[in-house]
Amino acid sequence: MPKESVLVAATPEALTGGKSVAAFDVTIPTMSVYPPQGKSNGIGMLVFPGGGFKAVVLTLQGTEICSWLTARGYTCLLVKYRVPKTGHHYEEACDCGVEPDRPRALQDAQRAVRVARAKARELGIDADKIGVMGFSAGGYLAVQLSNIMTPAYAPMDAIDRLSSRPYVAVAMYSGHLCRPGGKLDPGIQVTRATTPTFLAQAWDDPVDEVCNATVYADALAKAGVPAEVHLFAKGGHAFALRKRDVALKDWPDLVMRWLARRGVGPKTVAAAR
């Protein structure tokens, strides 16, 4: 199997440094801790970048997100999960979606939540209120974590006796949820136990159609799960924090207000700005 490699690309639109990083052929998952800037709010937020289960986009949907979160008092836990082909992905050879033999990305995601929960005291966070935030393929992982409570791997130690269910989930421009015929991924069984979720997507997303948000939002509503959904007319895909000239500039404040209402956000609206 190829060794892990990192692609560094010049991106003038990057929030700092003018460069972006993506990891390929990840075989050893990691979780990097970014402590809060200033006073901690006691909340840990795991961040899952996107990359289509081909790569892990570490700057645009990772370190830049962590900088935004830590500036608001969160402890950010950036997860680099195994790729490629470790989750539902597109295969050019058959022009179709393919499920992996083993859901390694989900395994890594579940383990990451459990490790964060086990080390909550050391990290200075509330073990009962750990949140997840995912982007594109990472948004799909956030949804899987919110619904799949059964371990996706054999227990390794005492940590695996802990729950992998997040307290809140933010799923940004998620993919892989809307299957042929506009049906929700059959592997996602929404119940009243599903994690409260914030969803956002652009109508003109050319990568992951808006039905990825609407089909899941409909399932959440039918199950009576608290949720908030924002659909933007324009914005495309993978906008993250960089597109500030359209309505998308509002999503960070919308997320912070929603998190505050769920009891895991800034104490005031002003603190979220």
Short mmCIF file of C-alpha atoms in Angstrom, two decimals:
data_model
loop_
_atom_site.label_atom_id
_atom_site.label_comp_id
_atom_site.label_asym_id
_atom_site.label_seq_id
_atom_site.Cartn_x
_atom_site.Cartn_y
_atom_site.Cartn_z
CA MET A 1 0.00 0.00 0.00
CA PRO A 2 1.37 3.49 -0.83
CA LYS A 3 2.83 5.51 2.00
CA GLU A 4 0.93 8.53 3.26
CA SER A 5 1.70 11.66 1.28
CA VAL A 6 0.83 15.31 1.71
CA LEU A 7 -0.05 17.74 -1.06
CA VAL A 8 0.72 21.39 -0.36
CA ALA A 9 -0.91 23.83 -2.78
CA ALA A 10 -0.66 27.59 -3.10
CA THR A 11 -4.10 29.02 -2.25
CA PRO A 12 -4.17 32.82 -1.95
CA GLU A 13 -7.68 32.56 -0.49
CA ALA A 14 -6.43 30.61 2.53
CA LEU A 15 -7.19 32.42 5.76
CA THR A 16 -3.53 32.39 6.80
CA GLY A 17 -0.27 31.51 5.09
CA GLY A 18 -1.54 31.33 1.50
CA LYS A 19 -1.20 27.52 1.37
CA SER A 20 -3.46 24.51 1.86
CA VAL A 21 -2.65 20.91 2.80
CA ALA A 22 -4.35 17.61 1.98
CA ALA A 23 -3.32 14.11 3.10
CA PHE A 24 -3.51 11.03 0.85
CA ASP A 25 -3.14 7.29 1.53
CA VAL A 26 -3.68 7.73 5.27
CA THR A 27 -3.10 4.40 7.04
CA ILE A 28 -2.57 5.65 10.60
CA PRO A 29 -5.42 7.83 11.88
CA THR A 30 -4.59 10.74 14.17
CA MET A 31 -6.40 13.26 16.36
CA SER A 32 -4.66 16.61 16.86
CA VAL A 33 -5.64 18.76 19.84
CA TYR A 34 -6.04 22.54 19.46
CA PRO A 35 -6.64 24.15 22.87
CA PRO A 36 -8.94 27.13 23.29
CA GLN A 37 -7.57 30.62 22.80
CA GLY A 38 -8.24 32.32 26.08
CA LYS A 39 -10.95 31.09 28.44
CA SER A 40 -12.29 27.60 27.74
CA ASN A 41 -16.01 26.98 27.43
CA GLY A 42 -15.43 23.36 28.46
CA ILE A 43 -16.70 21.93 25.17
CA GLY A 44 -14.76 19.61 22.87
CA MET A 45 -15.58 19.65 19.17
CA LEU A 46 -14.23 16.94 16.87
CA VAL A 47 -13.70 18.15 13.29
CA PHE A 48 -13.82 15.76 10.32
CA PRO A 49 -12.57 17.34 7.08
CA GLY A 50 -13.88 16.26 3.70
CA GLY A 51 -12.10 14.77 0.72
CA GLY A 52 -14.51 12.28 -0.85
CA PHE A 53 -12.88 9.41 1.09
CA LYS A 54 -9.96 9.90 -1.31
CA ALA A 55 -8.07 12.46 0.76
CA VAL A 56 -8.39 14.44 3.98
CA VAL A 57 -8.45 18.18 3.29
CA LEU A 58 -6.61 19.39 6.38
CA THR A 59 -6.48 23.17 5.97
CA LEU A 60 -9.69 24.36 4.34
CA GLN A 61 -11.91 22.06 6.39
CA GLY A 62 -9.61 21.38 9.31
CA THR A 63 -7.07 23.79 10.78
CA GLU A 64 -8.99 26.87 9.61
CA ILE A 65 -12.13 25.51 11.29
CA CYS A 66 -10.17 24.76 14.46
CA SER A 67 -8.84 28.34 14.58
CA TRP A 68 -12.41 29.62 14.36
CA LEU A 69 -13.60 27.24 17.10
CA THR A 70 -10.72 27.78 19.51
CA ALA A 71 -11.16 31.56 19.24
CA ARG A 72 -14.62 30.94 20.72
CA GLY A 73 -13.44 28.86 23.65
CA TYR A 74 -13.75 25.36 22.20
CA THR A 75 -11.16 22.62 22.37
CA CYS A 76 -10.86 21.47 18.76
CA LEU A 77 -9.93 17.87 18.00
CA LEU A 78 -8.96 17.53 14.34
CA VAL A 79 -9.34 13.97 13.06
CA LYS A 80 -7.29 12.62 10.17
CA TYR A 81 -9.03 9.37 9.25
CA ARG A 82 -7.98 6.58 6.93
CA VAL A 83 -8.38 7.02 3.17
CA PRO A 84 -8.88 6.17 0.34
CA LYS A 85 -12.03 4.11 -0.24
CA THR A 86 -12.80 3.84 3.46
CA GLY A 87 -16.37 5.10 3.23
CA HIS A 88 -19.11 5.17 0.60
CA HIS A 89 -17.33 6.61 -2.45
CA TYR A 90 -17.58 7.11 -6.19
CA GLU A 91 -15.81 4.65 -8.49
CA GLU A 92 -15.06 5.91 -11.98
CA ALA A 93 -14.70 2.38 -13.38
CA CYS A 94 -18.38 1.58 -12.80
CA ASP A 95 -19.67 5.15 -12.60
CA CYS A 96 -21.34 4.19 -9.36
CA GLY A 97 -21.22 4.47 -5.60
CA VAL A 98 -19.35 1.74 -3.74
CA GLU A 99 -19.43 0.62 -0.11
CA PRO A 100 -16.06 -0.41 1.36
CA ASP A 101 -15.47 -3.93 2.63
CA ARG A 102 -14.73 -2.43 6.04
CA PRO A 103 -15.88 1.07 7.10
CA ARG A 104 -12.44 2.19 8.25
CA ALA A 105 -13.33 5.90 8.27
CA LEU A 106 -16.32 5.23 10.53
CA GLN A 107 -14.14 3.03 12.74
CA ASP A 108 -11.68 5.91 13.12
CA ALA A 109 -14.49 8.37 13.81
CA GLN A 110 -16.06 6.21 16.51
CA ARG A 111 -12.70 5.61 18.16
CA ALA A 112 -11.91 9.34 18.08
CA VAL A 113 -15.10 10.23 19.96
CA ARG A 114 -14.43 7.51 22.52
CA VAL A 115 -10.82 8.65 23.05
CA ALA A 116 -11.98 12.26 23.50
CA ARG A 117 -14.54 11.09 26.03
CA ALA A 118 -11.96 8.97 27.89
CA LYS A 119 -9.51 11.88 28.07
CA ALA A 120 -12.10 14.56 28.82
CA ARG A 121 -10.66 15.51 32.22
CA GLU A 122 -7.15 15.77 30.78
CA LEU A 123 -8.47 17.93 27.92
CA GLY A 124 -10.59 20.08 30.21
CA ILE A 125 -13.86 19.28 28.45
CA ASP A 126 -17.26 17.87 29.41
CA ALA A 127 -17.32 14.16 28.54
CA ASP A 128 -21.11 14.26 28.20
CA LYS A 129 -21.20 17.15 25.73
CA ILE A 130 -18.75 16.28 22.98
CA GLY A 131 -19.76 17.60 19.57
CA VAL A 132 -18.78 16.73 16.02
CA MET A 133 -18.48 18.94 12.97
CA GLY A 134 -17.97 17.43 9.52
CA PHE A 135 -17.57 18.77 6.00
CA SER A 136 -18.59 16.92 2.82
CA ALA A 137 -17.42 13.32 3.38
CA GLY A 138 -16.67 14.39 6.94
CA GLY A 139 -20.28 15.54 7.22
CA TYR A 140 -21.33 12.03 6.28
CA LEU A 141 -19.16 10.72 9.12
CA ALA A 142 -20.88 13.14 11.51
CA VAL A 143 -24.24 11.74 10.40
CA GLN A 144 -23.05 8.15 10.74
CA LEU A 145 -21.81 8.86 14.27
CA SER A 146 -25.20 10.38 15.08
CA ASN A 147 -27.07 7.23 14.10
CA ILE A 148 -24.79 4.19 14.20
CA MET A 149 -24.35 3.35 17.88
CA THR A 150 -23.13 -0.22 17.33
CA PRO A 151 -19.31 -0.42 17.28
CA ALA A 152 -17.92 -0.75 13.76
CA TYR A 153 -14.87 -2.62 15.06
CA ALA A 154 -13.97 -5.18 17.71
CA PRO A 155 -13.26 -3.60 21.11
CA MET A 156 -9.57 -3.06 21.82
CA ASP A 157 -9.56 -1.73 25.39
CA ALA A 158 -11.67 -0.11 28.11
CA ILE A 159 -12.07 3.05 26.02
CA ASP A 160 -14.25 1.09 23.59
CA ARG A 161 -16.84 0.57 26.31
CA LEU A 162 -17.64 4.30 26.09
CA SER A 163 -20.31 5.72 23.82
CA SER A 164 -19.36 7.09 20.40
CA ARG A 165 -22.61 9.08 20.09
CA PRO A 166 -21.95 12.84 19.91
CA TYR A 167 -24.03 15.32 21.91
CA VAL A 168 -24.50 17.61 18.91
CA ALA A 169 -23.58 17.33 15.23
CA VAL A 170 -22.89 19.94 12.55
CA ALA A 171 -22.96 18.49 9.03
CA MET A 172 -21.82 20.93 6.34
CA TYR A 173 -22.55 20.20 2.66
CA SER A 174 -22.60 16.47 3.37
CA GLY A 175 -22.34 13.89 0.63
CA HIS A 176 -23.31 10.21 0.34
CA LEU A 177 -26.67 10.59 2.12
CA CYS A 178 -28.93 10.95 -0.93
CA ARG A 179 -29.05 7.70 -2.87
CA PRO A 180 -30.77 6.87 -6.21
CA GLY A 181 -34.39 7.89 -6.30
CA GLY A 182 -33.82 10.58 -3.69
CA LYS A 183 -33.79 8.00 -0.90
CA LEU A 184 -31.81 8.29 2.31
CA ASP A 185 -28.79 5.99 2.65
CA PRO A 186 -30.31 2.76 4.03
CA GLY A 187 -27.44 2.49 6.49
CA ILE A 188 -28.72 5.61 8.28
CA GLN A 189 -31.62 4.61 10.51
CA VAL A 190 -32.92 7.80 12.12
CA THR A 191 -34.64 7.41 15.49
CA ARG A 192 -35.45 9.63 18.45
CA ALA A 193 -32.00 8.71 19.78
CA THR A 194 -30.31 10.38 16.79
CA THR A 195 -28.07 13.32 17.68
CA PRO A 196 -29.53 16.85 17.31
CA THR A 197 -28.09 18.21 14.08
CA PHE A 198 -27.33 21.46 12.24
CA LEU A 199 -27.31 21.12 8.44
CA ALA A 200 -26.17 23.58 5.78
CA GLN A 201 -25.76 23.25 2.03
CA ALA A 202 -25.87 25.34 -1.15
CA TRP A 203 -28.54 24.75 -3.79
CA ASP A 204 -25.94 25.08 -6.54
CA ASP A 205 -23.52 22.54 -5.02
CA PRO A 206 -22.07 20.74 -8.08
CA VAL A 207 -20.50 17.91 -6.07
CA ASP A 208 -23.11 16.89 -3.50
CA GLU A 209 -26.67 17.73 -4.48
CA VAL A 210 -28.87 19.60 -2.04
CA CYS A 211 -30.98 16.47 -1.55
CA ASN A 212 -28.20 15.23 0.74
CA ALA A 213 -29.39 17.84 3.23
CA THR A 214 -33.11 17.71 2.51
CA VAL A 215 -33.52 13.93 2.62
CA TYR A 216 -31.76 13.76 5.99
CA ALA A 217 -33.62 16.79 7.32
CA ASP A 218 -36.91 15.11 6.41
CA ALA A 219 -35.90 11.96 8.30
CA LEU A 220 -34.91 14.02 11.35
CA ALA A 221 -38.23 15.86 11.30
CA LYS A 222 -40.23 12.64 11.05
CA ALA A 223 -38.32 11.16 14.00
CA GLY A 224 -38.79 14.28 16.11
CA VAL A 225 -35.05 14.97 16.36
CA PRO A 226 -34.14 18.62 17.06
CA ALA A 227 -32.53 20.06 13.94
CA GLU A 228 -31.84 23.29 12.10
CA VAL A 229 -31.43 23.44 8.32
CA HIS A 230 -30.02 26.25 6.18
CA LEU A 231 -30.04 26.06 2.38
CA PHE A 232 -28.19 28.81 0.57
CA ALA A 233 -29.08 29.80 -3.01
CA LYS A 234 -25.43 30.08 -4.05
CA GLY A 235 -22.11 28.94 -2.69
CA GLY A 236 -21.09 25.76 -4.48
CA HIS A 237 -19.18 23.10 -2.59
CA ALA A 238 -16.45 23.18 0.05
CA PHE A 239 -17.01 26.83 0.92
CA ALA A 240 -15.98 26.41 4.57
CA LEU A 241 -14.96 29.80 5.99
CA ARG A 242 -13.42 31.32 2.88
CA LYS A 243 -16.43 32.62 0.90
CA ARG A 244 -17.29 35.85 2.68
CA ASP A 245 -18.87 37.77 -0.22
CA VAL A 246 -22.19 35.88 -0.35
CA ALA A 247 -24.85 34.81 2.14
CA LEU A 248 -22.57 31.94 3.16
CA LYS A 249 -20.72 34.39 5.38
CA ASP A 250 -23.60 34.01 7.83
CA TRP A 251 -23.30 30.28 8.52
CA PRO A 252 -20.64 30.53 11.25
CA ASP A 253 -22.87 32.82 13.34
CA LEU A 254 -25.88 30.61 12.65
CA VAL A 255 -23.96 27.58 13.94
CA MET A 256 -22.79 29.40 17.05
CA ARG A 257 -26.30 30.57 17.89
CA TRP A 258 -27.63 27.03 17.43
CA LEU A 259 -24.88 25.54 19.60
CA ALA A 260 -25.64 28.12 22.29
CA ARG A 261 -29.30 27.10 22.26
CA ARG A 262 -28.20 23.47 22.67
CA GLY A 263 -26.14 24.44 25.71
CA VAL A 264 -22.72 23.97 24.11
CA GLY A 265 -21.96 27.38 22.67
CA PRO A 266 -21.10 30.96 23.55
CA LYS A 267 -23.12 32.43 26.38
CA THR A 268 -24.20 35.41 24.28
CA VAL A 269 -24.71 36.12 20.59
CA ALA A 270 -22.03 38.79 20.78
CA ALA A 271 -19.48 36.19 21.88
CA ALA A 272 -20.15 34.20 18.71
CA ARG A 273 -19.14 37.00 16.37
#
